[in-house]
Coordinates of C-alpha atoms in Angstrom, one line a residue:
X366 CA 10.2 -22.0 3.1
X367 CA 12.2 -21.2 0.0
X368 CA 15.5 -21.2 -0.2
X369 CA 17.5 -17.9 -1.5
X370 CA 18.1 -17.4 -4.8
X371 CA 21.5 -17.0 -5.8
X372 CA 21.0 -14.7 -9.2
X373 CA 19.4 -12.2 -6.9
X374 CA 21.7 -9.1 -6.1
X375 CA 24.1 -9.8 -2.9
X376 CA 22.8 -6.2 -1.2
X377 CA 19.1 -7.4 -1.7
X378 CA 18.9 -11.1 -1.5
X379 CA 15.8 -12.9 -0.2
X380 CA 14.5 -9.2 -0.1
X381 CA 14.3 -7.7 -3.6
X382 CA 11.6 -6.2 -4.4
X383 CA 10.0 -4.9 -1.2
X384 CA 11.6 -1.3 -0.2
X385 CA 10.9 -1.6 3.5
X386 CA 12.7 -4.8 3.6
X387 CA 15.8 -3.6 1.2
X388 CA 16.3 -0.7 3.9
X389 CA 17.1 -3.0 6.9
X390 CA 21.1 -3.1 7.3
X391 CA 23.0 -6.9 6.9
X392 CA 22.7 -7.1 10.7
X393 CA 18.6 -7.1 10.7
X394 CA 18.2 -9.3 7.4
X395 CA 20.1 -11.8 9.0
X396 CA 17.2 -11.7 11.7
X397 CA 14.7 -12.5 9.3
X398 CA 16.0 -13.9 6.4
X399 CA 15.7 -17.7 7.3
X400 CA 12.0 -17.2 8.1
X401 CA 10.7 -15.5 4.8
X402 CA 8.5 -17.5 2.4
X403 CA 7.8 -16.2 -1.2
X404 CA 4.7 -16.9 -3.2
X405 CA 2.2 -15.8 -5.6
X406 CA -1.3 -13.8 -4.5
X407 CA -3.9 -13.7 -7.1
X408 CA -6.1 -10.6 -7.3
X409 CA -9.2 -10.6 -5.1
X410 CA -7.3 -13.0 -2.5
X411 CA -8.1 -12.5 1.3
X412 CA -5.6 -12.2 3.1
X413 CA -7.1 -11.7 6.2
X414 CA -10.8 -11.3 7.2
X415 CA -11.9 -8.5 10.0
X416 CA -12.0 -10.6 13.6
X417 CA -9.5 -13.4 12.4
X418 CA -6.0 -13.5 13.8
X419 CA -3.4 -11.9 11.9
X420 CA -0.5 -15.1 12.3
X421 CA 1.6 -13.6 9.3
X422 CA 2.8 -10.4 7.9
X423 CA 3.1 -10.2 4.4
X424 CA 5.3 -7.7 2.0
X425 CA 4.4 -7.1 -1.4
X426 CA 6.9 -7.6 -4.1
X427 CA 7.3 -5.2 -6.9
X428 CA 3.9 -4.4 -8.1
X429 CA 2.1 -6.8 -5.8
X430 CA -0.8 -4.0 -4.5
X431 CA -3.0 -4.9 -1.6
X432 CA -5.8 -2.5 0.0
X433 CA -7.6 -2.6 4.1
X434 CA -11.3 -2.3 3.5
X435 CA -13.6 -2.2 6.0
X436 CA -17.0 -3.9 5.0
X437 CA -20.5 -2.9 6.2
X438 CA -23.0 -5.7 7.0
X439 CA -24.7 -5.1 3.9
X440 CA -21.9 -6.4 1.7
X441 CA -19.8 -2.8 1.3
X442 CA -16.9 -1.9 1.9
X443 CA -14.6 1.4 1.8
X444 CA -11.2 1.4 1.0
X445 CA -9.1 2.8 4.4
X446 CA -5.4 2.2 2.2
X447 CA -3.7 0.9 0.0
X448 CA 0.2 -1.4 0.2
X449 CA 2.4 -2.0 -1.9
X450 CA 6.3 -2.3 -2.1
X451 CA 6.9 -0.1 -0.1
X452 CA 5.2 -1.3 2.6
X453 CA 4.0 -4.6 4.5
X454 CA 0.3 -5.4 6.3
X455 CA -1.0 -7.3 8.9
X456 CA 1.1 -7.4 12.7
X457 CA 3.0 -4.6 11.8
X458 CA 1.4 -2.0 13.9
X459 CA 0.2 -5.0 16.4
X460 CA 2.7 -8.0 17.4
X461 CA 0.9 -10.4 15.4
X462 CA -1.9 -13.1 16.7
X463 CA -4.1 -10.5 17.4
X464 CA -8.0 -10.0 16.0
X465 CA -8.0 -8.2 12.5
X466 CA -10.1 -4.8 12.5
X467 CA -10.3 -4.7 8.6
X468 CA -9.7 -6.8 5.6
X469 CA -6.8 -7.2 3.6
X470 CA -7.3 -7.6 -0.3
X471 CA -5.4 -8.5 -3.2
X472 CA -5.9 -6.1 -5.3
X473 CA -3.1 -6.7 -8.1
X474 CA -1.3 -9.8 -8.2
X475 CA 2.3 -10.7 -8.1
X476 CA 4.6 -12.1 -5.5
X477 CA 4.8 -11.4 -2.0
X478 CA 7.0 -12.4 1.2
X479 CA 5.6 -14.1 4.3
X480 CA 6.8 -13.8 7.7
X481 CA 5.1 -15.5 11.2
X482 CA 3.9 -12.7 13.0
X483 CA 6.0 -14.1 16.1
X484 CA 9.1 -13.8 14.2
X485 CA 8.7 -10.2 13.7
X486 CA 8.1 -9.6 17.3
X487 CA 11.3 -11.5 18.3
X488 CA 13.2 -9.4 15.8
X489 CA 12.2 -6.1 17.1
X490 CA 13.0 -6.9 20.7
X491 CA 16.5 -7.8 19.3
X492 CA 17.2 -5.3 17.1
X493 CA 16.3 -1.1 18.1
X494 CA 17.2 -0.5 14.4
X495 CA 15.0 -2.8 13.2
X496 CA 11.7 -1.9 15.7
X497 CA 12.7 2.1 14.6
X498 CA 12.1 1.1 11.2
X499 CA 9.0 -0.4 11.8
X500 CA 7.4 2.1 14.2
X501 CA 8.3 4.1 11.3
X502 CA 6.2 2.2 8.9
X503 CA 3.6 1.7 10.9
X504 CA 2.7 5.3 11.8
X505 CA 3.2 6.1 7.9
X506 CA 0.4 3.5 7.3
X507 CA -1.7 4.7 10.2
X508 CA -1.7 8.4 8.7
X509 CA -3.1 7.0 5.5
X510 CA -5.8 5.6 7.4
X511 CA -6.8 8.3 9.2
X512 CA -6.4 10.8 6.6
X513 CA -8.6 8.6 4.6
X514 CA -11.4 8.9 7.0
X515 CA -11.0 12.3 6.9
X516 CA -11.0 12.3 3.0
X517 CA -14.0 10.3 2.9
X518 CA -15.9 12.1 5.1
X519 CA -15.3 16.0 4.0
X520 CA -14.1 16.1 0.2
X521 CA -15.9 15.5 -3.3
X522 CA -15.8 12.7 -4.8
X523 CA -14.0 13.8 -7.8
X524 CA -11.1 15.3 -5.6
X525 CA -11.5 11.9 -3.4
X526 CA -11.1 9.9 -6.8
X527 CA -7.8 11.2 -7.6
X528 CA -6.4 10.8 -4.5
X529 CA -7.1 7.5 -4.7
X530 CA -5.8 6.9 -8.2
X531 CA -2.8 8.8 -7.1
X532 CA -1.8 6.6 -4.5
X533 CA -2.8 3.8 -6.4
X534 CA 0.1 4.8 -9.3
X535 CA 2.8 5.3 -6.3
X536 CA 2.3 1.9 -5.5
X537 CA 2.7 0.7 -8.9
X538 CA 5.0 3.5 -10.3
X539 CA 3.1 3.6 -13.5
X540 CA 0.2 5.4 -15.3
X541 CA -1.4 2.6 -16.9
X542 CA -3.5 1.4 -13.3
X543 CA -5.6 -2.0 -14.0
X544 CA -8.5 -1.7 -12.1
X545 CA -11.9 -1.8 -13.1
X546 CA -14.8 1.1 -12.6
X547 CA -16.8 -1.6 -10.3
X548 CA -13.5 -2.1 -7.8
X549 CA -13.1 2.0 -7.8
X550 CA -16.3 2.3 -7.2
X551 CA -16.2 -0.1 -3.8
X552 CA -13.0 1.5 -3.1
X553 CA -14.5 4.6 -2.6
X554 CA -18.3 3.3 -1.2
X555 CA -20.4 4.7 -4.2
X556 CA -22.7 3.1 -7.0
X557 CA -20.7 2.4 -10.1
X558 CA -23.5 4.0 -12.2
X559 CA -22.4 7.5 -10.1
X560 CA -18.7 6.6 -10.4
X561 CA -19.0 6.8 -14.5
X562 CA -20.6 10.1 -14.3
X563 CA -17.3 11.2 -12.3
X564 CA -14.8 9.5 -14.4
X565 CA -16.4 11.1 -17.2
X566 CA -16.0 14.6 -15.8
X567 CA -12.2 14.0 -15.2
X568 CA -11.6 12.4 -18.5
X569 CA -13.6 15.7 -20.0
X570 CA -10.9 17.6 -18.3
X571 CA -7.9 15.7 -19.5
X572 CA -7.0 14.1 -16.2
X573 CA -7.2 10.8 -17.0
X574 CA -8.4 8.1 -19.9
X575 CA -10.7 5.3 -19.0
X576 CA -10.3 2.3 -20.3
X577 CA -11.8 -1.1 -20.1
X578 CA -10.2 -2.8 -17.0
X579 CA -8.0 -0.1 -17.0
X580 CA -7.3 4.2 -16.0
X581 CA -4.8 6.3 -17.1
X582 CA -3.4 9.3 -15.3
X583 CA -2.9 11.2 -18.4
X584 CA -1.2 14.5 -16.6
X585 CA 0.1 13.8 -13.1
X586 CA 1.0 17.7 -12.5
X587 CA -2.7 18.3 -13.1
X588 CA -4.2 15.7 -11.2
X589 CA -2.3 16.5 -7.9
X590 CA -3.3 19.6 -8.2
X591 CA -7.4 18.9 -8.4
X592 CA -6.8 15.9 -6.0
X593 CA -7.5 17.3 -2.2
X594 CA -4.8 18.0 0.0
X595 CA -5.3 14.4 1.4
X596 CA -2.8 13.2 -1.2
X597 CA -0.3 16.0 -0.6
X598 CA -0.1 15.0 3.3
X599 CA 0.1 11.3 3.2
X600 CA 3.1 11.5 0.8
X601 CA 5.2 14.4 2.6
X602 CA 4.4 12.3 6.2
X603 CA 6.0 9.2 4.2
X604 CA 8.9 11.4 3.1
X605 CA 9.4 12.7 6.6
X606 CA 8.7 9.8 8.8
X607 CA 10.3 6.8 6.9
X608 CA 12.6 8.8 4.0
X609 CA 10.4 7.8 1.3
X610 CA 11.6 8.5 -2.0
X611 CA 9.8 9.5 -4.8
X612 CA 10.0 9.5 -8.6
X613 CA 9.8 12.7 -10.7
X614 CA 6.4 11.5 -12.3
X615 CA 5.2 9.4 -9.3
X616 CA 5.8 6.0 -7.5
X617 CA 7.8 5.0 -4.7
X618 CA 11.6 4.5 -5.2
X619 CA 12.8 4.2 -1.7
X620 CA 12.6 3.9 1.5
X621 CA 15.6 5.9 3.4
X622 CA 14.8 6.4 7.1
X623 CA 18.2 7.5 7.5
X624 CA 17.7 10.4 4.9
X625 CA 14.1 11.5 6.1
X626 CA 12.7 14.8 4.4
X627 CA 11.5 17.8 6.2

């Protein structure tokens, strides 16, 4: 367990970085402040496997990114969403201890926060502000998921594509996304040979700019407006369930539940 770091700002502390956790009041960081451990998650690391039991819950820090798959049994997986600062996964819509449905992947490194699973629970019984928050949270995160089957199962691909590189850039909260046509391609379940063939439509259109190891959203605007509606909903449930805020050209600045959205 690490011990707090003085030179971090007195209203954040041990919690800088990760939105959810800046929005809990003194009261409720005091409930989980001693049991928060920081450290450093490559990309590509598992957090937790489908069927294993989820012991910890783990917020990523600034641009720290981490995506639920679920994998077929012939190797592929499908991206069901994506975390990031705003956010936390694993025991947050269960208590913790409980078999994992998906898997939970590192998909850009940086730091992240740890917290027993246990700890959580005990903290929600105590607090009504806290568990509020997190009910929040977790039926923000659950409307990705299910509007991500949904997505997957009725849209294009190229309108399926830039919702996903959407949400991908509110997570990191710039253009410039590092990820590779091979991961997009899993991400989304289709060959990578097909994948180029749709990046190259978009980029045709001025949408985006591909890159080695890299895709940029070249005109936001645009691309929300030829992404499908599954983008538009996911965002306006996080700014009406949890008081998400937004930045003018993308990426999440906030969480507010107190200051929710209609």
């Amino acid at each position: 367990m690490n011990a707090p770091d003085e030179s971090q700002s007195p209203e954040t502390g041990p919690f800088e970085g990760n939105l959810l956790l800046e929005a809990l009041d003194t009261g409720d960081r005091t409930l989980l402040a001693p049991y928060l451990e920081r450290g450093q998650r490559t990309r590509g690391t598992v957090l937790f496997r489908a069927g294993e039991d989820v012991s910890h819950v783990t917020f990523p820090l600034n641009q720290t990114t981490v995506t639920l798959v679920s994998r077929m049994r012939d190797g592929r997986m499908v991206e069901t969403a994506t975390v990031g600062h705003e956010g936390a996964v694993g025991g947050v819509v269960s208590h913790g201890y409980l078999p994992a449905f998906s898997e939970a992947v590192v998909q850009v490194t940086g730091e992240v926060l740890r917290l027993d699973a246990e700890q959580l629970t005990r903290a929600r019984a105590a607090s009504p502000t806290l568990r509020d928050l997190f009910v929040r949270y977790a039926d923000c995160l659950l409307a990705q998921v299910l509007q991500s089957v949904a997505c997957n199962a009725v849209h294009p691909i190229e309108e399926r594509c830039l919702r996903w590189l959407l949400t991908f850039q509110d997570r990191l909260g710039t253009p410039v996304l590092p990820v590779t046509q091979e991961i997009l391609a899993e991400m989304l379940g289709v060959r990578r040979t097909y994948l180029t063939g749709v990046l190259g439509a978009l980029q045709r259109r001025g949408l985006i700019a591909v890159r080695r190891g890299q895709i940029t959203i070249l005109d936001r605007a645009q691309a929300e407006h030829a992404s499908c509606e599954c983008y538009g909903k996911v965002r306006s449930h996080y700014r009406s369930v949890l008081g998400a805020v937004y930045a003018e050209g993308g990426g999440f600045m906030a969480v507010d539940p107190t200051q929710r959205h209609e």
